[in-house]
Short mmCIF file of C-alpha atoms in Angstrom, two decimals:
data_model
loop_
_atom_site.label_atom_id
_atom_site.label_comp_id
_atom_site.label_asym_id
_atom_site.label_seq_id
_atom_site.Cartn_x
_atom_site.Cartn_y
_atom_site.Cartn_z
CA MET K 271 -4.41 -14.74 -32.51
CA ASN K 272 -4.77 -11.17 -33.27
CA PRO K 273 -3.84 -8.17 -31.49
CA SER K 274 -6.73 -5.96 -32.04
CA THR K 275 -10.15 -8.92 -31.08
CA LEU K 276 -9.70 -11.11 -28.38
CA SER K 277 -12.61 -13.25 -29.04
CA ARG K 278 -13.13 -13.44 -24.78
CA VAL K 279 -11.72 -11.09 -21.45
CA VAL K 280 -12.13 -12.53 -18.18
CA VAL K 281 -11.89 -8.41 -15.82
CA THR K 282 -11.12 -9.93 -11.41
CA GLY K 283 -12.50 -7.39 -9.45
CA ALA K 284 -15.26 -6.04 -12.00
CA THR K 285 -17.06 -4.80 -9.21
CA GLY K 286 -14.69 -2.10 -7.95
CA ASN K 287 -13.54 1.32 -8.90
CA VAL K 288 -11.08 0.58 -12.68
CA GLY K 289 -13.74 -2.69 -13.06
CA THR K 290 -16.66 -1.07 -13.86
CA SER K 291 -15.99 1.46 -15.57
CA LEU K 292 -13.67 -0.99 -17.92
CA VAL K 293 -16.40 -3.24 -18.11
CA ARG K 294 -18.89 -1.44 -19.53
CA LEU K 295 -15.61 -0.09 -21.90
CA LEU K 296 -15.22 -3.55 -23.78
CA ALA K 297 -18.46 -3.55 -23.71
CA ARG K 298 -19.24 -1.55 -26.73
CA GLU K 299 -15.63 -2.61 -27.55
CA PRO K 300 -15.97 -4.07 -31.16
CA GLY K 301 -12.51 -6.10 -31.58
CA VAL K 302 -13.76 -7.48 -27.92
CA GLY K 303 -16.44 -11.03 -28.63
CA SER K 304 -17.34 -11.30 -24.15
CA VAL K 305 -16.31 -10.50 -20.98
CA LEU K 306 -15.94 -12.11 -18.11
CA GLY K 307 -16.38 -9.99 -14.24
CA ILE K 308 -14.98 -11.32 -11.95
CA ALA K 309 -16.09 -10.55 -7.69
CA ARG K 310 -16.79 -10.53 -4.44
CA ARG K 311 -20.51 -10.51 -4.55
CA ARG K 312 -22.57 -10.44 -7.87
CA PRO K 313 -23.14 -6.83 -8.82
CA GLY K 314 -27.30 -5.78 -10.46
CA LEU K 315 -25.36 -4.56 -13.29
CA ASP K 316 -27.09 -6.10 -16.28
CA LEU K 317 -24.80 -5.18 -19.82
CA PRO K 318 -24.95 -6.76 -23.21
CA GLY K 319 -21.70 -8.58 -23.25
CA VAL K 320 -21.43 -8.96 -20.28
CA GLU K 321 -20.67 -12.35 -18.12
CA TRP K 322 -20.32 -12.85 -14.20
CA ALA K 323 -19.06 -15.17 -11.66
CA GLU K 324 -18.78 -15.06 -8.41
CA LEU K 325 -15.30 -16.36 -6.14
CA ASP K 326 -13.18 -15.01 -3.91
CA LEU K 327 -9.29 -15.00 -4.95
CA SER K 328 -7.88 -15.14 -0.77
CA HIS K 329 -9.91 -18.18 -0.39
CA GLU K 330 -8.08 -21.78 -0.91
CA GLY K 331 -9.39 -24.57 -2.62
CA ASP K 332 -11.07 -22.09 -5.74
CA GLU K 333 -8.06 -22.31 -7.20
CA PRO K 334 -9.97 -25.24 -9.96
CA ARG K 335 -12.89 -22.70 -10.59
CA LEU K 336 -10.76 -20.12 -11.27
CA ALA K 337 -9.25 -22.43 -13.67
CA GLN K 338 -12.18 -22.88 -15.52
CA TYR K 339 -12.72 -19.20 -15.41
CA VAL K 340 -10.10 -18.11 -17.67
CA ALA K 341 -9.21 -22.07 -19.74
CA ASP K 342 -10.50 -20.13 -22.41
CA ALA K 343 -9.83 -16.58 -22.78
CA ASP K 344 -7.94 -14.47 -24.77
CA ALA K 345 -6.50 -12.02 -22.22
CA VAL K 346 -6.91 -12.01 -18.38
CA VAL K 347 -7.42 -8.14 -16.15
CA HIS K 348 -6.54 -7.95 -12.63
CA LEU K 349 -7.96 -5.38 -10.46
CA ALA K 350 -9.37 -7.27 -7.78
CA TRP K 351 -7.74 -5.67 -4.65
CA ARG K 352 -8.85 -4.85 -1.05
CA PHE K 353 -8.04 -2.47 0.72
CA GLY K 354 -8.58 -3.00 4.77
CA PRO K 355 -8.69 -3.68 7.32
CA THR K 356 -5.01 -1.85 7.59
CA HIS K 357 -5.81 -3.00 11.34
CA ASP K 358 -4.93 -6.80 9.75
CA PRO K 359 -2.39 -7.26 7.26
CA VAL K 360 -2.80 -10.47 7.09
CA GLU K 361 -5.43 -10.53 5.90
CA THR K 362 -5.60 -8.43 2.79
CA TRP K 363 -2.35 -9.77 2.58
CA ARG K 364 -3.33 -13.53 2.13
CA THR K 365 -6.23 -11.16 -0.98
CA ASN K 366 -3.67 -8.94 -3.20
CA VAL K 367 -1.14 -11.37 -3.03
CA LEU K 368 -2.10 -15.13 -2.29
CA GLY K 369 -4.81 -14.16 -4.90
CA SER K 370 -3.51 -12.60 -7.04
CA VAL K 371 -0.75 -15.35 -7.16
CA ARG K 372 -3.10 -17.68 -8.20
CA VAL K 373 -4.84 -15.32 -10.82
CA PHE K 374 -1.36 -15.85 -12.51
CA ASP K 375 -1.03 -20.04 -11.80
CA ALA K 376 -3.94 -19.73 -13.86
CA VAL K 377 -2.87 -17.76 -15.82
CA ALA K 378 0.42 -19.78 -17.21
CA ALA K 379 -1.09 -22.80 -16.38
CA ALA K 380 -3.58 -21.65 -19.84
CA ARG K 381 -1.26 -20.33 -21.39
CA VAL K 382 -2.88 -17.07 -21.76
CA PRO K 383 -2.03 -15.47 -24.51
CA VAL K 384 -2.32 -12.04 -22.20
CA LEU K 385 -2.39 -10.26 -19.22
CA VAL K 386 -2.79 -6.75 -18.04
CA TYR K 387 -2.38 -6.22 -14.13
CA ALA K 388 -3.41 -3.15 -11.86
CA SER K 389 0.46 -2.35 -10.05
CA SER K 390 -0.12 1.18 -8.48
CA VAL K 391 2.66 4.94 -8.37
CA GLY K 392 2.58 2.83 -4.94
CA ALA K 393 4.46 0.55 -6.36
CA TYR K 394 7.84 2.73 -6.69
CA SER K 395 10.24 3.20 -4.56
CA PRO K 396 10.35 7.78 -2.69
CA GLY K 397 11.41 9.55 -5.52
CA PRO K 398 14.89 12.14 -6.11
CA GLU K 399 15.45 15.11 -4.41
CA GLY K 400 13.81 17.47 -6.19
CA GLY K 401 10.62 16.05 -7.34
CA ALA K 402 11.58 15.03 -10.92
CA PRO K 403 9.12 13.15 -12.65
CA VAL K 404 9.26 9.86 -12.89
CA SER K 405 10.15 7.11 -15.52
CA GLU K 406 8.68 2.94 -15.51
CA SER K 407 12.56 1.90 -14.92
CA TRP K 408 12.46 4.16 -11.76
CA PRO K 409 12.60 0.77 -8.69
CA THR K 410 9.61 -0.67 -8.07
CA HIS K 411 10.47 -0.99 -4.19
CA GLY K 412 7.30 1.13 -2.97
CA TRP K 413 7.37 1.70 0.80
CA PRO K 414 8.03 -0.06 4.04
CA GLY K 415 5.64 1.15 6.44
CA ALA K 416 2.92 0.74 4.50
CA ALA K 417 0.43 -2.59 3.67
CA TYR K 418 -0.63 -1.33 0.53
CA THR K 419 2.92 -0.60 -0.89
CA ARG K 420 4.32 -3.54 0.52
CA GLU K 421 2.10 -5.94 -1.20
CA LYS K 422 2.22 -4.01 -4.82
CA ALA K 423 6.38 -4.07 -5.10
CA TYR K 424 5.89 -7.12 -3.26
CA LEU K 425 3.76 -7.92 -7.17
CA GLU K 426 6.31 -6.39 -9.56
CA ARG K 427 9.13 -9.31 -8.25
CA VAL K 428 6.39 -12.37 -8.99
CA LEU K 429 5.76 -10.88 -12.21
CA ASP K 430 8.94 -10.68 -13.04
CA THR K 431 9.78 -13.99 -12.01
CA PHE K 432 6.65 -14.61 -14.32
CA GLU K 433 7.61 -13.17 -17.22
CA ARG K 434 11.22 -14.99 -17.25
CA ASP K 435 9.41 -17.96 -16.80
CA HIS K 436 6.22 -17.89 -19.50
CA PRO K 437 7.95 -15.25 -21.81
CA GLN K 438 4.74 -16.73 -24.39
CA THR K 439 2.11 -14.43 -22.17
CA ARG K 440 2.29 -10.55 -22.72
CA VAL K 441 2.29 -8.52 -19.29
CA VAL K 442 1.64 -5.08 -19.11
CA ARG K 443 1.88 -3.57 -15.82
CA MET K 444 -0.13 -0.19 -15.30
CA ARG K 445 0.62 2.17 -12.64
CA PRO K 446 -1.87 5.02 -12.81
CA ALA K 447 -1.73 7.87 -10.05
CA PHE K 448 -4.95 8.18 -7.68
CA LEU K 449 -7.86 7.74 -9.35
CA PHE K 450 -11.40 9.52 -9.01
CA LYS K 451 -14.36 9.23 -10.82
CA GLU K 452 -17.60 10.27 -9.13
CA GLU K 453 -19.16 6.86 -8.76
CA SER K 454 -16.83 5.26 -6.54
CA ALA K 455 -16.75 8.32 -4.01
CA SER K 456 -18.91 6.34 -1.51
CA GLU K 457 -16.78 3.26 -1.34
CA GLN K 458 -12.98 5.70 -1.02
CA ARG K 459 -14.82 7.84 1.19
CA ARG K 460 -15.33 4.31 3.42
CA ILE K 461 -11.55 3.23 2.45
CA PHE K 462 -9.92 6.79 3.42
CA ALA K 463 -11.92 8.24 5.87
CA GLY K 464 -14.31 6.07 7.38
CA ARG K 465 -18.26 4.82 6.43
CA PHE K 466 -19.72 7.68 9.67
CA PHE K 467 -17.32 10.79 7.53
CA PRO K 468 -20.50 12.98 6.92
CA GLY K 469 -20.36 14.15 3.16
CA ARG K 470 -21.33 17.28 3.34
CA LEU K 471 -18.33 18.61 5.25
CA MET K 472 -16.66 18.82 2.31
CA ARG K 473 -19.25 21.50 1.07
CA PRO K 474 -16.20 24.38 0.21
CA GLU K 475 -18.29 26.88 2.60
CA LEU K 476 -17.68 24.64 5.41
CA LEU K 477 -13.46 24.39 5.22
CA PRO K 478 -12.86 27.82 5.06
CA LEU K 479 -9.33 26.56 6.13
CA LEU K 480 -6.79 23.94 4.10
CA PRO K 481 -3.78 22.02 6.40
CA GLU K 482 -0.39 22.38 4.06
CA PHE K 483 2.05 19.93 5.68
CA GLN K 484 5.61 19.68 3.41
CA GLY K 485 4.91 16.74 0.77
CA LEU K 486 1.43 17.10 -0.37
CA ARG K 487 2.07 16.62 -3.66
CA PHE K 488 0.62 13.96 -5.84
CA GLN K 489 -1.24 13.48 -9.13
CA VAL K 490 -4.64 12.41 -10.44
CA LEU K 491 -6.50 10.54 -12.30
CA HIS K 492 -10.70 10.38 -13.82
CA THR K 493 -11.10 6.24 -14.10
CA GLU K 494 -12.68 6.21 -17.40
CA ASP K 495 -9.15 7.20 -18.81
CA ALA K 496 -7.57 4.86 -17.16
CA ALA K 497 -9.91 2.34 -17.69
CA ASP K 498 -9.64 3.62 -21.84
CA ALA K 499 -5.19 3.22 -20.56
CA TYR K 500 -6.60 -0.84 -19.67
CA ARG K 501 -8.24 -1.30 -23.40
CA ARG K 502 -5.53 -0.08 -24.56
CA ALA K 503 -3.42 -2.53 -23.87
CA LEU K 504 -5.22 -4.82 -24.66
CA LEU K 505 -5.70 -4.16 -27.72
CA ARG K 506 -2.43 -3.58 -28.83
CA ASP K 507 1.10 -5.93 -29.15
CA VAL K 508 2.48 -4.02 -26.29
CA ARG K 509 4.04 -5.03 -23.16
CA GLY K 510 5.79 -3.65 -19.45
CA ALA K 511 4.73 -1.25 -17.34
CA PHE K 512 2.44 2.25 -18.73
CA ASN K 513 2.49 5.53 -16.29
CA LEU K 514 -0.31 6.99 -16.08
CA ALA K 515 -0.86 10.40 -14.30
CA ALA K 516 -3.64 13.75 -15.66
CA GLU K 517 -2.27 16.97 -15.25
CA PRO K 518 -2.00 19.18 -13.04
CA VAL K 519 -0.15 18.06 -9.88
CA ILE K 520 -1.93 18.38 -7.47
CA ASP K 521 -0.31 20.85 -4.24
CA GLY K 522 -1.93 22.60 -1.12
CA PRO K 523 -2.10 25.36 -3.09
CA THR K 524 -4.79 23.85 -5.85
CA LEU K 525 -6.59 21.55 -3.44
CA GLY K 526 -7.18 25.41 -1.88
CA GLY K 527 -8.57 26.91 -4.95
CA LEU K 528 -10.59 23.63 -5.77
CA LEU K 529 -12.16 23.94 -2.45
CA ASN K 530 -12.23 27.44 -2.32
CA ALA K 531 -10.06 27.64 1.76
CA LYS K 532 -6.95 28.92 2.48
CA PRO K 533 -4.23 26.56 2.97
CA VAL K 534 -2.53 26.93 6.07
CA LYS K 535 0.32 24.84 6.95
CA VAL K 536 0.88 22.57 9.21
CA PRO K 537 3.98 21.22 10.84
CA ALA K 538 3.63 17.19 8.62
CA GLY K 539 4.03 15.59 12.45
CA ALA K 540 1.74 17.20 13.69
CA VAL K 541 -0.61 15.85 10.56
CA ARG K 542 0.85 12.03 11.01
CA GLY K 543 0.12 12.10 15.06
CA ALA K 544 -3.27 13.79 15.16
CA LEU K 545 -3.90 10.24 12.40
CA SER K 546 -1.82 7.83 13.79
CA ALA K 547 -4.42 8.23 16.79
CA ALA K 548 -7.64 7.73 15.34
CA TRP K 549 -6.29 4.92 13.59
CA ARG K 550 -5.05 3.31 16.69
CA LEU K 551 -9.07 4.35 18.08
CA ARG K 552 -9.81 2.91 15.11
CA LEU K 553 -12.05 6.34 13.92
CA VAL K 554 -10.76 6.22 10.83
CA PRO K 555 -8.95 2.70 8.29
CA ALA K 556 -6.53 4.79 6.61
CA SER K 557 -3.10 4.49 8.26
CA PRO K 558 -0.20 6.72 9.42
CA GLY K 559 1.94 4.45 7.29
CA LEU K 560 -0.54 5.50 3.94
CA PHE K 561 0.31 9.18 5.28
CA ASP K 562 4.18 8.02 4.91
CA ALA K 563 3.44 6.45 1.31
CA LEU K 564 2.00 9.68 -0.08
CA ARG K 565 4.70 12.10 1.11
CA HIS K 566 7.05 9.51 -0.61
CA LEU K 567 5.35 9.24 -3.68
CA PRO K 568 7.06 9.94 -7.00
CA LEU K 569 5.44 12.35 -9.79
CA LEU K 570 4.73 9.69 -13.20
CA ALA K 571 6.20 11.06 -16.05
CA THR K 572 3.71 10.04 -18.40
CA GLU K 573 5.12 10.30 -22.27
CA ARG K 574 5.54 6.13 -22.72
CA ALA K 575 1.62 5.49 -22.79
CA ARG K 576 0.71 8.86 -25.11
CA ARG K 577 3.37 7.52 -27.21
CA GLU K 578 3.08 3.25 -27.75
CA LEU K 579 -0.59 2.89 -26.65
CA GLY K 580 -1.59 6.38 -28.29
CA TRP K 581 -3.68 7.66 -24.96
CA ASP K 582 -4.47 10.84 -23.47
CA PRO K 583 -6.85 11.86 -20.80
CA ALA K 584 -10.01 13.57 -21.37
CA SER K 585 -10.07 15.30 -18.50
CA SER K 586 -8.31 16.76 -16.09
CA SER K 587 -7.14 15.91 -12.70
CA LEU K 588 -8.88 18.90 -11.40
CA ASP K 589 -11.59 17.09 -13.69
CA ALA K 590 -11.11 13.81 -11.42
CA LEU K 591 -11.07 15.56 -8.12
CA GLU K 592 -14.81 17.43 -8.91
CA ALA K 593 -15.72 13.96 -9.86
CA PHE K 594 -14.78 13.18 -6.93
CA LEU K 595 -15.49 15.31 -4.04
CA ARG K 596 -19.22 15.78 -6.24
CA GLY K 597 -20.04 11.76 -5.46
CA VAL K 598 -19.24 12.51 -2.18
CA ARG K 599 -21.34 15.16 -1.37
CA ALA K 600 -23.82 12.71 -2.75
CA GLY K 601 -23.22 9.58 -0.99
CA ALA K 602 -22.73 7.94 -5.02
CA GLY K 603 -22.61 5.11 -6.32
CA ASP K 604 -22.59 2.17 -8.50
CA ASP K 605 -25.54 -1.05 -8.61
CA THR K 606 -21.86 -3.07 -6.61
CA ALA K 607 -21.76 -3.73 -3.48
CA PRO K 608 -17.99 -2.34 -3.40
CA LEU K 609 -19.68 0.89 -5.17
CA ALA K 610 -22.22 1.12 -3.30
CA GLY K 611 -23.64 4.61 -2.63
CA HIS K 612 -25.38 6.33 0.42
CA ARG K 613 -26.79 9.63 0.46
CA ILE K 614 -24.70 11.32 3.29
CA GLY K 615 -25.47 14.83 2.87
#
């Protein structure tokens, strides 16, 4: 198989944040013949060259259908992931870990030539003292206190074994920073703040002060730029992990400037305590463990993606955040179940 041409690409989680951008991009890609998007619920999207299949990867017994879907694939992109319910880590484990193992097993059985997997900055161990950016060789043991980071780290070990046992499959692990676009805003608001959080509160004139705590420093990337990196990884003869992030790094002053709000330093413990109380009362879905993970995430060095994929983000991290904030205020979304919008402010 010529790496620059793919007759059929299968994408799991095709109706989510990255999936919708990627299938649209692949549908326009001359080097891709057809795309099969797999999702728990069929979307309303009608894209030339894209077919859809409904499958819940957490369900035992659906392995024969999954095997059928990947049997003639030249490449599988595994994006499917559930962020909640955060109060039930067994449920997310069934989808994220056991579902991923089912996909990897199906890829191995069909001897699919290419597997591209959506890992994350969350797979990495806490960064070095001083905050220097880390390369793809940094340990991937995650943060033990959050289900999301535990699951991402565990699947890195699963893929280590997969690559050892199935060298005929070219495996690529994408490790992006936080991914935002306007159409994903409603979904991400529901995931992290809850479905009842009023989007109108994200207007600058209503946020004169912004809490700033120690460890508030992270990276962002526009989802369309992430999708472009996936496309390049599919069509180039590359293997291994790729960090993906845009400049500048986001911190308290940067957020304050974006929101026209004054950063006010508060103890991280106070923020965590308030979040923990709200989470236990089920007022917000984001767990205190995720807050801890955020404070310990390393910064990502992206030289390898730029060098080997010829990739360079078209949007800055501020562009991505501005798109997200527009989407939150407008209740933006897309014609899929995960990204369904709702005008809330």
